Amino acid sequence: MKNYMIAVIPGDGIGKEVVEGALIPIRAVASKHGVNLTETSFDWSCETYLKSGRMMPEDGIERLRKFDAILLGAVGWPKTVPDNVSLHGLLLPIRKQFDLYANIRPHRLLPGISGPLVKTNFDILCIRENTEGEYSGAGGRAHVGTPQEVAVETSIFTRHAIERILRFGFEQARRRRGKLASTTKSNAQKFTMVLWDEITEELAAEYSDVEVTRYHIDALAARMITHPESLDVIVASNLFGDILTDIGAAIQGGLGFAASANINPRGGVPSMFEPVHGSAPDIAGSGTANPIATIWSGSMMLDHLGEHEAANDLMAAVSRVTINTSLLTPDCGGTARTLGLGQRIADQL
């Protein structure tokens, strides 16, 4: 059997529940296809922070380095730990230290699932730059607590990072329907987004088989709602991608279906796979959270590891279950529990 070492970080809130539910069919499909997943669980979370003052140990990144992939549930518990502390203490360090610069989020309706739009025949792959841009963390505050207080947040865009994320997007478009939407706002951001546009044009000359359209972020947000079927691959900066993929989650039926992969296409480090939703404190502990986004993320993990048949088999099992929404969790109008839905999908294998 092929063996892969998987670091499992359930995290906070419903993260613990959806990971537990998702691992049921992930383990089942791995076993079916002759794949052994050796899991090591890490209890890094806001609870860890309250006990130790850190979201993860000082050597956390080095401890993760030996793994083939990371499966993460959710991070955050704002009632006790500010979001900027939890995010910068766990999720962002993993993304940046392993240079997981491509954040990949698929948006399409699964069989039986209804979204808020009339349009149903869309299949969008949003690729978000994941390590710099508007979330670089450069800046500071001065004169804190006085009427003259100043906060400065500096976006950092490098040719290196822009070119590699756009090139990754072009490659994905070439494998799909051959259309790429580049997200910009160069009419207002005359330095960073003009550079983005220039590099888009340079690469477009190399990928003459890919149809490239440049959209301002506001116009593209509207297009995702009015004409989602016209879009194939979207490439966006860190902030723009963050916004667009929440729209994508909404039109595909909700955050319970929004999966993601954080990858370094060069390999050599563990890529990370996680549902887009947060820790959902309002339903945490109820056992009603939808695990499908985490299962879909697990399918992306298997695909990234080269287990393409297992990945496709897992999503086929999910699709056979979603046809009957009464068998799903309450967010879909059903009565299923988190673990029960995970088991039902495993049974389809």
mmCIF file of N, CA, C and O in Angstrom, residues 173-225:
data_model
loop_
_atom_site.group_PDB
_atom_site.id
_atom_site.type_symbol
_atom_site.label_atom_id
_atom_site.label_comp_id
_atom_site.label_asym_id
_atom_site.label_seq_id
_atom_site.Cartn_x
_atom_site.Cartn_y
_atom_site.Cartn_z
ATOM 1 N N ALA A 173 -6.223 26.875 -16.563
ATOM 2 C CA ALA A 173 -7.167 27.203 -17.633
ATOM 3 C C ALA A 173 -6.905 26.341 -18.863
ATOM 4 O O ALA A 173 -7.845 25.899 -19.540
ATOM 5 N N ARG A 174 -5.650 26.096 -19.146
ATOM 6 C CA ARG A 174 -5.287 25.263 -20.296
ATOM 7 C C ARG A 174 -5.828 23.842 -20.130
ATOM 8 O O ARG A 174 -6.189 23.192 -21.114
ATOM 9 N N ARG A 175 -5.913 23.347 -18.882
ATOM 10 C CA ARG A 175 -6.424 21.996 -18.633
ATOM 11 C C ARG A 175 -7.949 21.951 -18.590
ATOM 12 O O ARG A 175 -8.539 20.880 -18.659
ATOM 13 N N ARG A 176 -8.572 23.123 -18.451
ATOM 14 C CA ARG A 176 -10.030 23.165 -18.318
ATOM 15 C C ARG A 176 -10.652 23.676 -19.623
ATOM 16 O O ARG A 176 -10.502 23.028 -20.654
ATOM 17 N N ARG A 177 -11.323 24.813 -19.590
ATOM 18 C CA ARG A 177 -12.038 25.306 -20.773
ATOM 19 C C ARG A 177 -11.308 26.416 -21.500
ATOM 20 O O ARG A 177 -11.868 27.039 -22.401
ATOM 21 N N GLY A 178 -10.073 26.694 -21.067
ATOM 22 C CA GLY A 178 -9.249 27.634 -21.819
ATOM 23 C C GLY A 178 -9.614 29.091 -21.652
ATOM 24 O O GLY A 178 -9.336 29.910 -22.544
ATOM 25 N N LYS A 179 -10.208 29.457 -20.502
ATOM 26 C CA LYS A 179 -10.582 30.849 -20.263
ATOM 27 C C LYS A 179 -10.040 31.303 -18.916
ATOM 28 O O LYS A 179 -10.188 30.597 -17.915
ATOM 29 N N LEU A 180 -9.427 32.460 -18.883
ATOM 30 C CA LEU A 180 -8.869 32.997 -17.647
ATOM 31 C C LEU A 180 -9.375 34.413 -17.429
ATOM 32 O O LEU A 180 -9.310 35.260 -18.326
ATOM 33 N N ALA A 181 -9.873 34.671 -16.221
ATOM 34 C CA ALA A 181 -10.299 36.009 -15.808
ATOM 35 C C ALA A 181 -9.273 36.549 -14.828
ATOM 36 O O ALA A 181 -9.068 35.973 -13.754
ATOM 37 N N SER A 182 -8.641 37.635 -15.187
ATOM 38 C CA SER A 182 -7.653 38.271 -14.317
ATOM 39 C C SER A 182 -8.331 39.403 -13.557
ATOM 40 O O SER A 182 -8.967 40.275 -14.150
ATOM 41 N N THR A 183 -8.190 39.390 -12.227
ATOM 42 C CA THR A 183 -8.902 40.340 -11.372
ATOM 43 C C THR A 183 -8.009 41.536 -11.064
ATOM 44 O O THR A 183 -6.891 41.375 -10.554
ATOM 45 N N THR A 184 -8.505 42.733 -11.333
ATOM 46 C CA THR A 184 -7.686 43.924 -11.164
ATOM 47 C C THR A 184 -8.522 45.077 -10.602
ATOM 48 O O THR A 184 -9.737 44.944 -10.402
ATOM 49 N N LYS A 185 -7.879 46.159 -10.335
ATOM 50 C CA LYS A 185 -8.530 47.423 -10.006
ATOM 51 C C LYS A 185 -7.550 48.531 -10.356
ATOM 52 O O LYS A 185 -7.326 49.472 -9.589
ATOM 53 N N SER A 186 -6.979 48.412 -11.546
ATOM 54 C CA SER A 186 -5.896 49.311 -11.948
ATOM 55 C C SER A 186 -6.377 50.721 -12.243
ATOM 56 O O SER A 186 -5.550 51.633 -12.366
ATOM 57 N N ASN A 187 -7.685 50.919 -12.349
ATOM 58 C CA ASN A 187 -8.171 52.290 -12.515
ATOM 59 C C ASN A 187 -8.036 53.095 -11.227
ATOM 60 O O ASN A 187 -7.991 54.317 -11.253
ATOM 61 N N ALA A 188 -7.953 52.403 -10.088
ATOM 62 C CA ALA A 188 -7.828 53.095 -8.804
ATOM 63 C C ALA A 188 -6.478 52.833 -8.133
ATOM 64 O O ALA A 188 -5.948 53.704 -7.446
ATOM 65 N N GLN A 189 -5.942 51.623 -8.307
ATOM 66 C CA GLN A 189 -4.653 51.266 -7.694
ATOM 67 C C GLN A 189 -3.589 51.310 -8.794
ATOM 68 O O GLN A 189 -3.339 50.314 -9.471
ATOM 69 N N LYS A 190 -2.977 52.452 -8.937
ATOM 70 C CA LYS A 190 -2.174 52.707 -10.129
ATOM 71 C C LYS A 190 -0.764 52.138 -10.071
ATOM 72 O O LYS A 190 -0.011 52.287 -11.025
ATOM 73 N N PHE A 191 -0.391 51.489 -8.987
ATOM 74 C CA PHE A 191 0.929 50.876 -8.914
ATOM 75 C C PHE A 191 0.821 49.348 -8.878
ATOM 76 O O PHE A 191 1.275 48.652 -9.789
ATOM 77 N N THR A 192 0.218 48.831 -7.824
ATOM 78 C CA THR A 192 0.183 47.372 -7.668
ATOM 79 C C THR A 192 -0.627 46.692 -8.764
ATOM 80 O O THR A 192 -0.191 45.709 -9.360
ATOM 81 N N MET A 193 -1.805 47.211 -9.049
ATOM 82 C CA MET A 193 -2.659 46.550 -10.028
ATOM 83 C C MET A 193 -2.234 46.829 -11.471
ATOM 84 O O MET A 193 -2.509 46.029 -12.367
ATOM 85 N N VAL A 194 -1.564 47.922 -11.692
ATOM 86 C CA VAL A 194 -0.996 48.155 -13.029
ATOM 87 C C VAL A 194 0.110 47.136 -13.294
ATOM 88 O O VAL A 194 0.221 46.576 -14.391
ATOM 89 N N LEU A 195 0.921 46.868 -12.269
ATOM 90 C CA LEU A 195 1.938 45.824 -12.408
ATOM 91 C C LEU A 195 1.268 44.482 -12.680
ATOM 92 O O LEU A 195 1.707 43.703 -13.539
ATOM 93 N N TRP A 196 0.222 44.182 -11.945
ATOM 94 C CA TRP A 196 -0.538 42.930 -12.147
ATOM 95 C C TRP A 196 -1.010 42.833 -13.601
ATOM 96 O O TRP A 196 -0.869 41.791 -14.248
ATOM 97 N N ASP A 197 -1.582 43.917 -14.116
ATOM 98 C CA ASP A 197 -2.086 43.921 -15.495
ATOM 99 C C ASP A 197 -0.964 43.720 -16.505
ATOM 100 O O ASP A 197 -1.120 42.997 -17.503
ATOM 101 N N GLU A 198 0.171 44.368 -16.273
ATOM 102 C CA GLU A 198 1.291 44.243 -17.204
ATOM 103 C C GLU A 198 1.794 42.804 -17.277
ATOM 104 O O GLU A 198 2.076 42.279 -18.362
ATOM 105 N N ILE A 199 1.886 42.151 -16.125
ATOM 106 C CA ILE A 199 2.365 40.766 -16.106
ATOM 107 C C ILE A 199 1.322 39.839 -16.737
ATOM 108 O O ILE A 199 1.671 38.872 -17.423
ATOM 109 N N THR A 200 0.046 40.147 -16.541
ATOM 110 C CA THR A 200 -1.009 39.367 -17.195
ATOM 111 C C THR A 200 -0.843 39.415 -18.704
ATOM 112 O O THR A 200 -0.924 38.386 -19.401
ATOM 113 N N GLU A 201 -0.600 40.604 -19.234
ATOM 114 C CA GLU A 201 -0.430 40.751 -20.686
ATOM 115 C C GLU A 201 0.818 40.030 -21.184
ATOM 116 O O GLU A 201 0.814 39.407 -22.252
ATOM 117 N N GLU A 202 1.892 40.090 -20.414
ATOM 118 C CA GLU A 202 3.118 39.396 -20.815
ATOM 119 C C GLU A 202 2.894 37.894 -20.911
ATOM 120 O O GLU A 202 3.326 37.243 -21.874
ATOM 121 N N LEU A 203 2.221 37.338 -19.907
ATOM 122 C CA LEU A 203 1.989 35.895 -19.901
ATOM 123 C C LEU A 203 0.954 35.482 -20.939
ATOM 124 O O LEU A 203 1.022 34.373 -21.492
ATOM 125 N N ALA A 204 0.006 36.348 -21.213
ATOM 126 C CA ALA A 204 -1.014 36.027 -22.215
ATOM 127 C C ALA A 204 -0.370 35.735 -23.569
ATOM 128 O O ALA A 204 -0.856 34.905 -24.342
ATOM 129 N N ALA A 205 0.747 36.400 -23.849
ATOM 130 C CA ALA A 205 1.446 36.151 -25.115
ATOM 131 C C ALA A 205 2.032 34.748 -25.161
ATOM 132 O O ALA A 205 2.158 34.153 -26.232
ATOM 133 N N GLU A 206 2.397 34.208 -23.998
ATOM 134 C CA GLU A 206 2.931 32.842 -23.938
ATOM 135 C C GLU A 206 1.830 31.793 -24.040
ATOM 136 O O GLU A 206 2.071 30.675 -24.500
ATOM 137 N N TYR A 207 0.641 32.149 -23.577
ATOM 138 C CA TYR A 207 -0.479 31.201 -23.549
ATOM 139 C C TYR A 207 -1.539 31.660 -24.549
ATOM 140 O O TYR A 207 -2.663 32.005 -24.188
ATOM 141 N N SER A 208 -1.172 31.635 -25.808
ATOM 142 C CA SER A 208 -2.080 32.127 -26.847
ATOM 143 C C SER A 208 -3.329 31.266 -26.992
ATOM 144 O O SER A 208 -4.321 31.698 -27.590
ATOM 145 N N ASP A 209 -3.296 30.052 -26.445
ATOM 146 C CA ASP A 209 -4.472 29.165 -26.520
ATOM 147 C C ASP A 209 -5.474 29.436 -25.416
ATOM 148 O O ASP A 209 -6.546 28.818 -25.373
ATOM 149 N N VAL A 210 -5.157 30.355 -24.500
ATOM 150 C CA VAL A 210 -6.052 30.698 -23.401
ATOM 151 C C VAL A 210 -6.654 32.070 -23.659
ATOM 152 O O VAL A 210 -5.950 33.035 -23.934
ATOM 153 N N GLU A 211 -7.967 32.149 -23.567
ATOM 154 C CA GLU A 211 -8.679 33.422 -23.725
ATOM 155 C C GLU A 211 -8.611 34.190 -22.410
ATOM 156 O O GLU A 211 -9.074 33.713 -21.378
ATOM 157 N N VAL A 212 -8.044 35.391 -22.443
ATOM 158 C CA VAL A 212 -7.832 36.181 -21.229
ATOM 159 C C VAL A 212 -8.758 37.391 -21.220
ATOM 160 O O VAL A 212 -8.841 38.123 -22.209
ATOM 161 N N THR A 213 -9.453 37.584 -20.123
ATOM 162 C CA THR A 213 -10.286 38.766 -19.932
ATOM 163 C C THR A 213 -9.888 39.427 -18.622
ATOM 164 O O THR A 213 -9.709 38.752 -17.610
ATOM 165 N N ARG A 214 -9.746 40.733 -18.663
ATOM 166 C CA ARG A 214 -9.374 41.482 -17.466
ATOM 167 C C ARG A 214 -10.617 42.157 -16.896
ATOM 168 O O ARG A 214 -11.311 42.891 -17.596
ATOM 169 N N TYR A 215 -10.912 41.872 -15.632
ATOM 170 C CA TYR A 215 -12.089 42.432 -14.976
ATOM 171 C C TYR A 215 -11.674 43.251 -13.762
ATOM 172 O O TYR A 215 -10.823 42.817 -12.978
ATOM 173 N N HIS A 216 -12.311 44.390 -13.566
ATOM 174 C CA HIS A 216 -12.180 45.070 -12.289
ATOM 175 C C HIS A 216 -12.925 44.249 -11.238
ATOM 176 O O HIS A 216 -13.959 43.629 -11.532
ATOM 177 N N ILE A 217 -12.435 44.251 -10.024
ATOM 178 C CA ILE A 217 -12.964 43.414 -8.969
ATOM 179 C C ILE A 217 -14.462 43.616 -8.769
ATOM 180 O O ILE A 217 -15.218 42.657 -8.582
ATOM 181 N N ASP A 218 -14.928 44.854 -8.816
ATOM 182 C CA ASP A 218 -16.350 45.102 -8.600
ATOM 183 C C ASP A 218 -17.194 44.535 -9.738
ATOM 184 O O ASP A 218 -18.251 43.929 -9.511
ATOM 185 N N ALA A 219 -16.714 44.687 -10.972
ATOM 186 C CA ALA A 219 -17.441 44.138 -12.116
ATOM 187 C C ALA A 219 -17.438 42.614 -12.100
ATOM 188 O O ALA A 219 -18.433 41.970 -12.455
ATOM 189 N N LEU A 220 -16.328 42.018 -11.668
ATOM 190 C CA LEU A 220 -16.249 40.561 -11.625
ATOM 191 C C LEU A 220 -17.150 39.998 -10.527
ATOM 192 O O LEU A 220 -17.772 38.937 -10.702
ATOM 193 N N ALA A 221 -17.239 40.701 -9.397
ATOM 194 C CA ALA A 221 -18.148 40.273 -8.340
ATOM 195 C C ALA A 221 -19.583 40.232 -8.864
ATOM 196 O O ALA A 221 -20.340 39.287 -8.595
ATOM 197 N N ALA A 222 -19.958 41.250 -9.628
ATOM 198 C CA ALA A 222 -21.304 41.275 -10.217
ATOM 199 C C ALA A 222 -21.479 40.153 -11.231
ATOM 200 O O ALA A 222 -22.519 39.494 -11.279
ATOM 201 N N ARG A 223 -20.466 39.905 -12.044
ATOM 202 C CA ARG A 223 -20.557 38.860 -13.066
ATOM 203 C C ARG A 223 -20.710 37.480 -12.443
ATOM 204 O O ARG A 223 -21.398 36.609 -12.993
ATOM 205 N N MET A 224 -20.075 37.236 -11.305
ATOM 206 C CA MET A 224 -20.220 35.935 -10.640
ATOM 207 C C MET A 224 -21.669 35.678 -10.239
ATOM 208 O O MET A 224 -22.092 34.527 -10.124
ATOM 209 N N ILE A 225 -22.419 36.751 -10.048
ATOM 210 C CA ILE A 225 -23.823 36.613 -9.655
ATOM 211 C C ILE A 225 -24.742 36.586 -10.876
ATOM 212 O O ILE A 225 -25.684 35.806 -10.935
#
